[in-house]
Short mmCIF file of C-alpha atoms in Angstrom, two decimals:
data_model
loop_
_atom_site.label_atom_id
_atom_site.label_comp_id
_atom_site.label_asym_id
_atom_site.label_seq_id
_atom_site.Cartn_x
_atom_site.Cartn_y
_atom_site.Cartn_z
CA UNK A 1 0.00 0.00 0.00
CA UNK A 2 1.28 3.38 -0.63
CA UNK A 3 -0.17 5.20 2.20
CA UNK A 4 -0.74 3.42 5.26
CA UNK A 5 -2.15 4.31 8.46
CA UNK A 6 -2.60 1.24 11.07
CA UNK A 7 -4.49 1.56 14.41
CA UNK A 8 -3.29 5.30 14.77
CA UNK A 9 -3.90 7.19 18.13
CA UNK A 10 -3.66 10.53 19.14
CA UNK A 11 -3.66 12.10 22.76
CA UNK A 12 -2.78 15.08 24.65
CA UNK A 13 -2.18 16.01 28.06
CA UNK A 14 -4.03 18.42 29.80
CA UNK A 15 -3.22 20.12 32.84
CA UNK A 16 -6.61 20.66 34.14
CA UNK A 17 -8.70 17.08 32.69
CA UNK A 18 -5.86 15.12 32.04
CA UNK A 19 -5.46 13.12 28.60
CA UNK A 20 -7.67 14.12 25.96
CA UNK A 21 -8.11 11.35 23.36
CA UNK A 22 -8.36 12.97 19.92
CA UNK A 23 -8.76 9.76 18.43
CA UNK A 24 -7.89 5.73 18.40
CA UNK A 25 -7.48 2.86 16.57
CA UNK A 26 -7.18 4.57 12.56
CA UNK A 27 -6.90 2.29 9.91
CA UNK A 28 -6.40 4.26 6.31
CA UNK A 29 -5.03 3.41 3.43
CA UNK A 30 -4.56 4.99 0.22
CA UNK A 31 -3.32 3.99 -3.11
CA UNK A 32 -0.82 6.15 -5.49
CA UNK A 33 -2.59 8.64 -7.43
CA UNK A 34 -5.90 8.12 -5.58
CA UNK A 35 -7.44 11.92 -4.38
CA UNK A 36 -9.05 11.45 -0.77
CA UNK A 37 -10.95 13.81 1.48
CA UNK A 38 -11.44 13.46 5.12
CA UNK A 39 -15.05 14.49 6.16
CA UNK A 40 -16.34 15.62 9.52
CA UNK A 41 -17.27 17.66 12.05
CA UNK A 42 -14.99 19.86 14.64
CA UNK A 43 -13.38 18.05 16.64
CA UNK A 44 -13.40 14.72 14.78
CA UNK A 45 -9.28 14.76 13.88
CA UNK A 46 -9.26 15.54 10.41
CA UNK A 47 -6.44 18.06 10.57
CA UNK A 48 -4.77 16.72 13.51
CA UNK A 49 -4.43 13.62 11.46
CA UNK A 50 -3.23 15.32 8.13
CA UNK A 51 -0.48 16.61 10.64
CA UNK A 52 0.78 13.67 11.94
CA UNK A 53 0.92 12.60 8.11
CA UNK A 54 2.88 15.55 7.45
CA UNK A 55 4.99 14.80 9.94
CA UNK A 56 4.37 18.26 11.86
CA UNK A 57 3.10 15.84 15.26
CA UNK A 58 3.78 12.38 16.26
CA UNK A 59 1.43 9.73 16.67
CA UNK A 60 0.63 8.53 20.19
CA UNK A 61 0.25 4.89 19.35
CA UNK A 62 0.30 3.00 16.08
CA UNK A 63 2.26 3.49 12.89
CA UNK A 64 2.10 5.27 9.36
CA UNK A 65 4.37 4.50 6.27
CA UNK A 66 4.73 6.07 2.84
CA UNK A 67 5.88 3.26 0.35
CA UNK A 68 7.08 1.00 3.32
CA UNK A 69 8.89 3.94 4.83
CA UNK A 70 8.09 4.94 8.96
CA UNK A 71 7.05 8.38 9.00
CA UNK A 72 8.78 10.03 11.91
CA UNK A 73 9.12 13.83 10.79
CA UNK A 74 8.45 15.92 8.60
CA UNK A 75 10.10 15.94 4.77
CA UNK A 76 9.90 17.36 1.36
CA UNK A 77 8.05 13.21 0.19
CA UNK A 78 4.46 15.28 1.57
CA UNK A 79 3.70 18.86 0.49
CA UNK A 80 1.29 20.62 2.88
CA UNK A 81 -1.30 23.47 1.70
CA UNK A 82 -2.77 24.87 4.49
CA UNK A 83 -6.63 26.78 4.45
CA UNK A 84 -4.33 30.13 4.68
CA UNK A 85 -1.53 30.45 2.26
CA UNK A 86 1.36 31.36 4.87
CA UNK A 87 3.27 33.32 1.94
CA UNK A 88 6.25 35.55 2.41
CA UNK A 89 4.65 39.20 1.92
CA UNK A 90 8.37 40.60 0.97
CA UNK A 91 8.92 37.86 -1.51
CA UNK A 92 7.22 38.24 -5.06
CA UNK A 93 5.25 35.25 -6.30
CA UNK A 94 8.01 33.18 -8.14
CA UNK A 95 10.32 33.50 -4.98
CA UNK A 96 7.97 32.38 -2.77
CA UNK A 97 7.91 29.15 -4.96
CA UNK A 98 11.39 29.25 -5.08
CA UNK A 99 11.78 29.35 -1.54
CA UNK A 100 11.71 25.68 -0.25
CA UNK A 101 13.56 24.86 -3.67
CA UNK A 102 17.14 26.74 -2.88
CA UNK A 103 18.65 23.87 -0.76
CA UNK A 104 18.59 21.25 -3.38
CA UNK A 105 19.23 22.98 -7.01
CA UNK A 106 20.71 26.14 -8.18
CA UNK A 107 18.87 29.46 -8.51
CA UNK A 108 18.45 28.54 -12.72
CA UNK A 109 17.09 25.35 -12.16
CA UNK A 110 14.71 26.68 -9.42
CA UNK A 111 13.32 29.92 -11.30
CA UNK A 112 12.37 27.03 -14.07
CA UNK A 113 10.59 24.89 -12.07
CA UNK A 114 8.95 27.72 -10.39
CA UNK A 115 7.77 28.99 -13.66
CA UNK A 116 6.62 25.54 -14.62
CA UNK A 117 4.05 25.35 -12.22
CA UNK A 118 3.11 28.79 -11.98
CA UNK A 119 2.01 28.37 -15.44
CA UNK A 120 0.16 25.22 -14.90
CA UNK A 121 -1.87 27.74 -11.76
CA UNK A 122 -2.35 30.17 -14.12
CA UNK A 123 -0.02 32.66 -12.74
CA UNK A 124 2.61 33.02 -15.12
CA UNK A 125 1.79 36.97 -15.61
CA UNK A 126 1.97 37.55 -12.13
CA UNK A 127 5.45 36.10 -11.07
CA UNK A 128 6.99 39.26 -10.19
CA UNK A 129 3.95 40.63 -8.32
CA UNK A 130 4.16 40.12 -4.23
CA UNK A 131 1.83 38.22 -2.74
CA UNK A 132 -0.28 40.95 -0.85
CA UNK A 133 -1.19 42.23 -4.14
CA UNK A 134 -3.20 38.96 -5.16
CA UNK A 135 -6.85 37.99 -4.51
CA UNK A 136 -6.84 35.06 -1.74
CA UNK A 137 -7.55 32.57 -4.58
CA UNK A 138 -4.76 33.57 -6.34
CA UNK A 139 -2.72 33.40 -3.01
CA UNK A 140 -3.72 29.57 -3.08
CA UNK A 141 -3.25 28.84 -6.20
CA UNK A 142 0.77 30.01 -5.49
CA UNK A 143 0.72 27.79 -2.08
CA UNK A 144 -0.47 25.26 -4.38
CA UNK A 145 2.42 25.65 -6.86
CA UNK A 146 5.30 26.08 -4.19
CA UNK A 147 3.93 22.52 -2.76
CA UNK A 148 4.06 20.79 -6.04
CA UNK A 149 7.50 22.26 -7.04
CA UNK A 150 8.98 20.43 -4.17
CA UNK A 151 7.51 17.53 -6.32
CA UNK A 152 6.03 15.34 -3.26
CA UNK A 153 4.80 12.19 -3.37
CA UNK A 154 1.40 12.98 -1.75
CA UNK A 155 0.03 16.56 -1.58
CA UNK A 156 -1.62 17.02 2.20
CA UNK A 157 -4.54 20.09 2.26
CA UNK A 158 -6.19 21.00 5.37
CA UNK A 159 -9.45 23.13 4.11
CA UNK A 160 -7.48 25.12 1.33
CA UNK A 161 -10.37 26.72 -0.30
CA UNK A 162 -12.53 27.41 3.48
CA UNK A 163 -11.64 30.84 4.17
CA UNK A 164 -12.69 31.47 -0.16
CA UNK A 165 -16.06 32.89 -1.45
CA UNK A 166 -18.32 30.27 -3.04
CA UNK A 167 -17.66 31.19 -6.68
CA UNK A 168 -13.79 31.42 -6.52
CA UNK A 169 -13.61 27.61 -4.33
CA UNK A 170 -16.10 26.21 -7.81
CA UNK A 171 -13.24 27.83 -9.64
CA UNK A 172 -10.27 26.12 -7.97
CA UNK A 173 -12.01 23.24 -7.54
CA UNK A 174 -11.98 22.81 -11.34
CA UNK A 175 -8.36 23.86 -11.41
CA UNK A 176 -7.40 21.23 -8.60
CA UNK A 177 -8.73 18.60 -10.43
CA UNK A 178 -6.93 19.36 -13.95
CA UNK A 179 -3.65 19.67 -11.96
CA UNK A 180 -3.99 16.55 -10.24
CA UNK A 181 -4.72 14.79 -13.44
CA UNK A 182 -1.74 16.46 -14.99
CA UNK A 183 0.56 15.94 -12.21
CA UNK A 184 -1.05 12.29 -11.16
CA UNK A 185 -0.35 13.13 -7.52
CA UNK A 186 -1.96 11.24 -4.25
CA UNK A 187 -3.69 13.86 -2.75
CA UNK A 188 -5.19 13.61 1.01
CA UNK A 189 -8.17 16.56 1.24
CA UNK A 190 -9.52 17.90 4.53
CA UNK A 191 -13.12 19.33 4.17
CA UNK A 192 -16.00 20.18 6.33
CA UNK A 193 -17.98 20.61 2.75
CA UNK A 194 -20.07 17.76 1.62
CA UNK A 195 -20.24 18.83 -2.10
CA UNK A 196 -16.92 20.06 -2.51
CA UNK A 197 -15.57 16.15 -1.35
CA UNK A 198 -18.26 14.61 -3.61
CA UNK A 199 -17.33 16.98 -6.10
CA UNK A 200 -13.48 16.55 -5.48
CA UNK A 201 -12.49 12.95 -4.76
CA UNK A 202 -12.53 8.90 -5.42
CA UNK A 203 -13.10 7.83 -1.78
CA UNK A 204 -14.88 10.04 0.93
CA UNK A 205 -13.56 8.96 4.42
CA UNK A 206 -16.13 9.91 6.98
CA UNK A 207 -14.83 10.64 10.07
CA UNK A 208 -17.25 10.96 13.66
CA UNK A 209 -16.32 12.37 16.70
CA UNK A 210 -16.17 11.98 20.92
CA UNK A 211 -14.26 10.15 20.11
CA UNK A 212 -12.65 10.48 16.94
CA UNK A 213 -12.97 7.71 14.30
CA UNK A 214 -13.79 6.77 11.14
CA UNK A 215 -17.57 5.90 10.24
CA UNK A 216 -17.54 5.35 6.70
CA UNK A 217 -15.17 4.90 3.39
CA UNK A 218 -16.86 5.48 0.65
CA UNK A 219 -15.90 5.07 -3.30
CA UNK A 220 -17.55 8.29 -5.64
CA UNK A 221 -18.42 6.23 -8.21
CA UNK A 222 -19.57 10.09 -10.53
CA UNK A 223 -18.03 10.86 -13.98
CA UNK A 224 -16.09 13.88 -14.24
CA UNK A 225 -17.01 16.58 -13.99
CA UNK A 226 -19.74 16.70 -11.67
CA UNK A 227 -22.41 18.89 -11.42
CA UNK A 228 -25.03 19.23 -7.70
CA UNK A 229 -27.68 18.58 -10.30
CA UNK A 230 -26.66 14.83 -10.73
CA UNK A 231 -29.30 12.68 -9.00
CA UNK A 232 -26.28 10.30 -8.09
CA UNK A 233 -24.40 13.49 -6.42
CA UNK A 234 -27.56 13.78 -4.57
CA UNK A 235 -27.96 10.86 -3.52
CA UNK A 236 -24.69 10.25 -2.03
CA UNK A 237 -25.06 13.69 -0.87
CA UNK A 238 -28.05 12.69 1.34
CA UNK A 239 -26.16 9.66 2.33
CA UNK A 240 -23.27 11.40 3.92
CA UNK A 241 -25.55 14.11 5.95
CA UNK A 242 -27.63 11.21 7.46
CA UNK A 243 -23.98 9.46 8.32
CA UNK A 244 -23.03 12.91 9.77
CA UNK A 245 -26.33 13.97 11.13
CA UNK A 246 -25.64 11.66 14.88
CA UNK A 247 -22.16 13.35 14.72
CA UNK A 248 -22.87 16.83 14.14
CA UNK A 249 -25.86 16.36 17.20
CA UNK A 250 -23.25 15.43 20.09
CA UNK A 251 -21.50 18.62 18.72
CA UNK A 252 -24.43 21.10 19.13
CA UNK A 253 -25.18 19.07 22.40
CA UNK A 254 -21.48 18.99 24.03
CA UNK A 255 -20.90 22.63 22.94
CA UNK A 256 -24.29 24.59 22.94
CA UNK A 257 -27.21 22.99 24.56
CA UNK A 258 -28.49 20.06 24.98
CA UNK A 259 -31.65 20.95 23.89
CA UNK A 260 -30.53 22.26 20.10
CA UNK A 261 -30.64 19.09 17.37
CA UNK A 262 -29.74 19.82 13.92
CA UNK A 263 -32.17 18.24 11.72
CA UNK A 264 -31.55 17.85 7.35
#
């Protein structure tokens, strides 16, 4: 298996209520290529898991390989785009995608590369521009780039497109999905959105929460490109909300009152 995760824990200490269990006994895999979102409500793990993948936190119990390899730290085989872009505001674009490149190949080289994928963002014209001068999808879309210069083996985003108006996420979504197809990259997709995970991936995995785990793994059987309108979008739509609907519940319950039920 290319990506595997076997019965995976996660816990911190607290001072005041001592260990809080984010999570126990994860079982994921993933094959090369394959684009997978993580679904669920707050609290469930998602992004504390695409961490640990990263290597940016260390699993509590259990183990996770890429190709056969431990992952103990973090390293330039997983690219991370996070929901903000964390770009250098006194860089222009190009050297911000240059940035992570300077230890391993010469400046030439670099610029190249850069440009490569700039151009497959649609950014080309805007190289020498700095960052604060961009939209925030057009900030993403250079994240996106600098990650896939590094040329990883699996591309990690935690909620890229959440903090993006509707019409520029339908946008990027279309973009991510040529790029991936170009590029032919593993992807691993964090998402509170229903429709942009239906829309996005091949598998859904479904995660619940208190405690964290995974309820569901599910294949989107859709032809590209997919459209809300599609009664089998809909359908697996509705599937997924009445998975999440017991979830979502102890949420509104543990947080806001136990009176307050969401309903779909």
């Amino acid at each position: 298996m290319f990506l595997n995760i076997a019965d995976v824990g996660k816990a911190f200490e607290d001072k005041d209520s001592g260990t809080f269990e984010v999570f126990s006994n994860i079982d994921l895999s993933i094959d090369k290529q394959e684009f997978v979102s993580l679904l669920g409500p707050s609290g469930c793990g998602k992004s504390t898991l695409l961490s640990m993948i990263a290597g940016l936190e260390n699993a509590t119990s259990g183990s996770m390989t890429l190709e056969e390899q431990e992952i103990k730290k973090a390293g330039p085989d997983r690219g991370m785009v996070f929901q903000q872009p964390s770009l250098f505001p006194w860089l222009n674009v190009r050297d911000n995608v240059t940035f992570p490149l300077k230890s391993s190949m010469g400046k030439k080289d670099a610029e190249e590369r850069a440009d490569h994928f700039l151009k497959m963002v649609h950014l080309s014209r805007f190289k020498k521009h700095y960052t604060y001068e961009l939209s925030g999808g057009m900030q993403q879309r250079v994240a996106i780039a600098r990650a896939l210069a590094m040329d990883p083996k699996v591309l990690l985003m935690d909620e890229p497109f959440g903090a993006l108006d509707e019409q520029t996420r339908h946008i990027l979504h279309d973009e991510l999905i040529k790029i991936w197809q170009e590029t032919q990259k593993t992807i691993l997709f964090v998402t509170h959105s229903i429709q942009e995970a239906i829309k996005l991936s091949d598998r859904i995995v479904v995660m619940g929460t208190r405690p964290g785990r995974i309820i569901a793994d599910m294949k989107v059987d859709i032809p590209r490109p997919r459209t809300r309108s599609n009664p089998q979008f809909i359908e697996l739509e509705d599937k997924v909300m009445n998975l999440l609907k017991v979830e979502i519940n102890k949420v509104l319950k543990e947080e806001l009152n136990d009176d307050i039920e969401y309903s779909h």
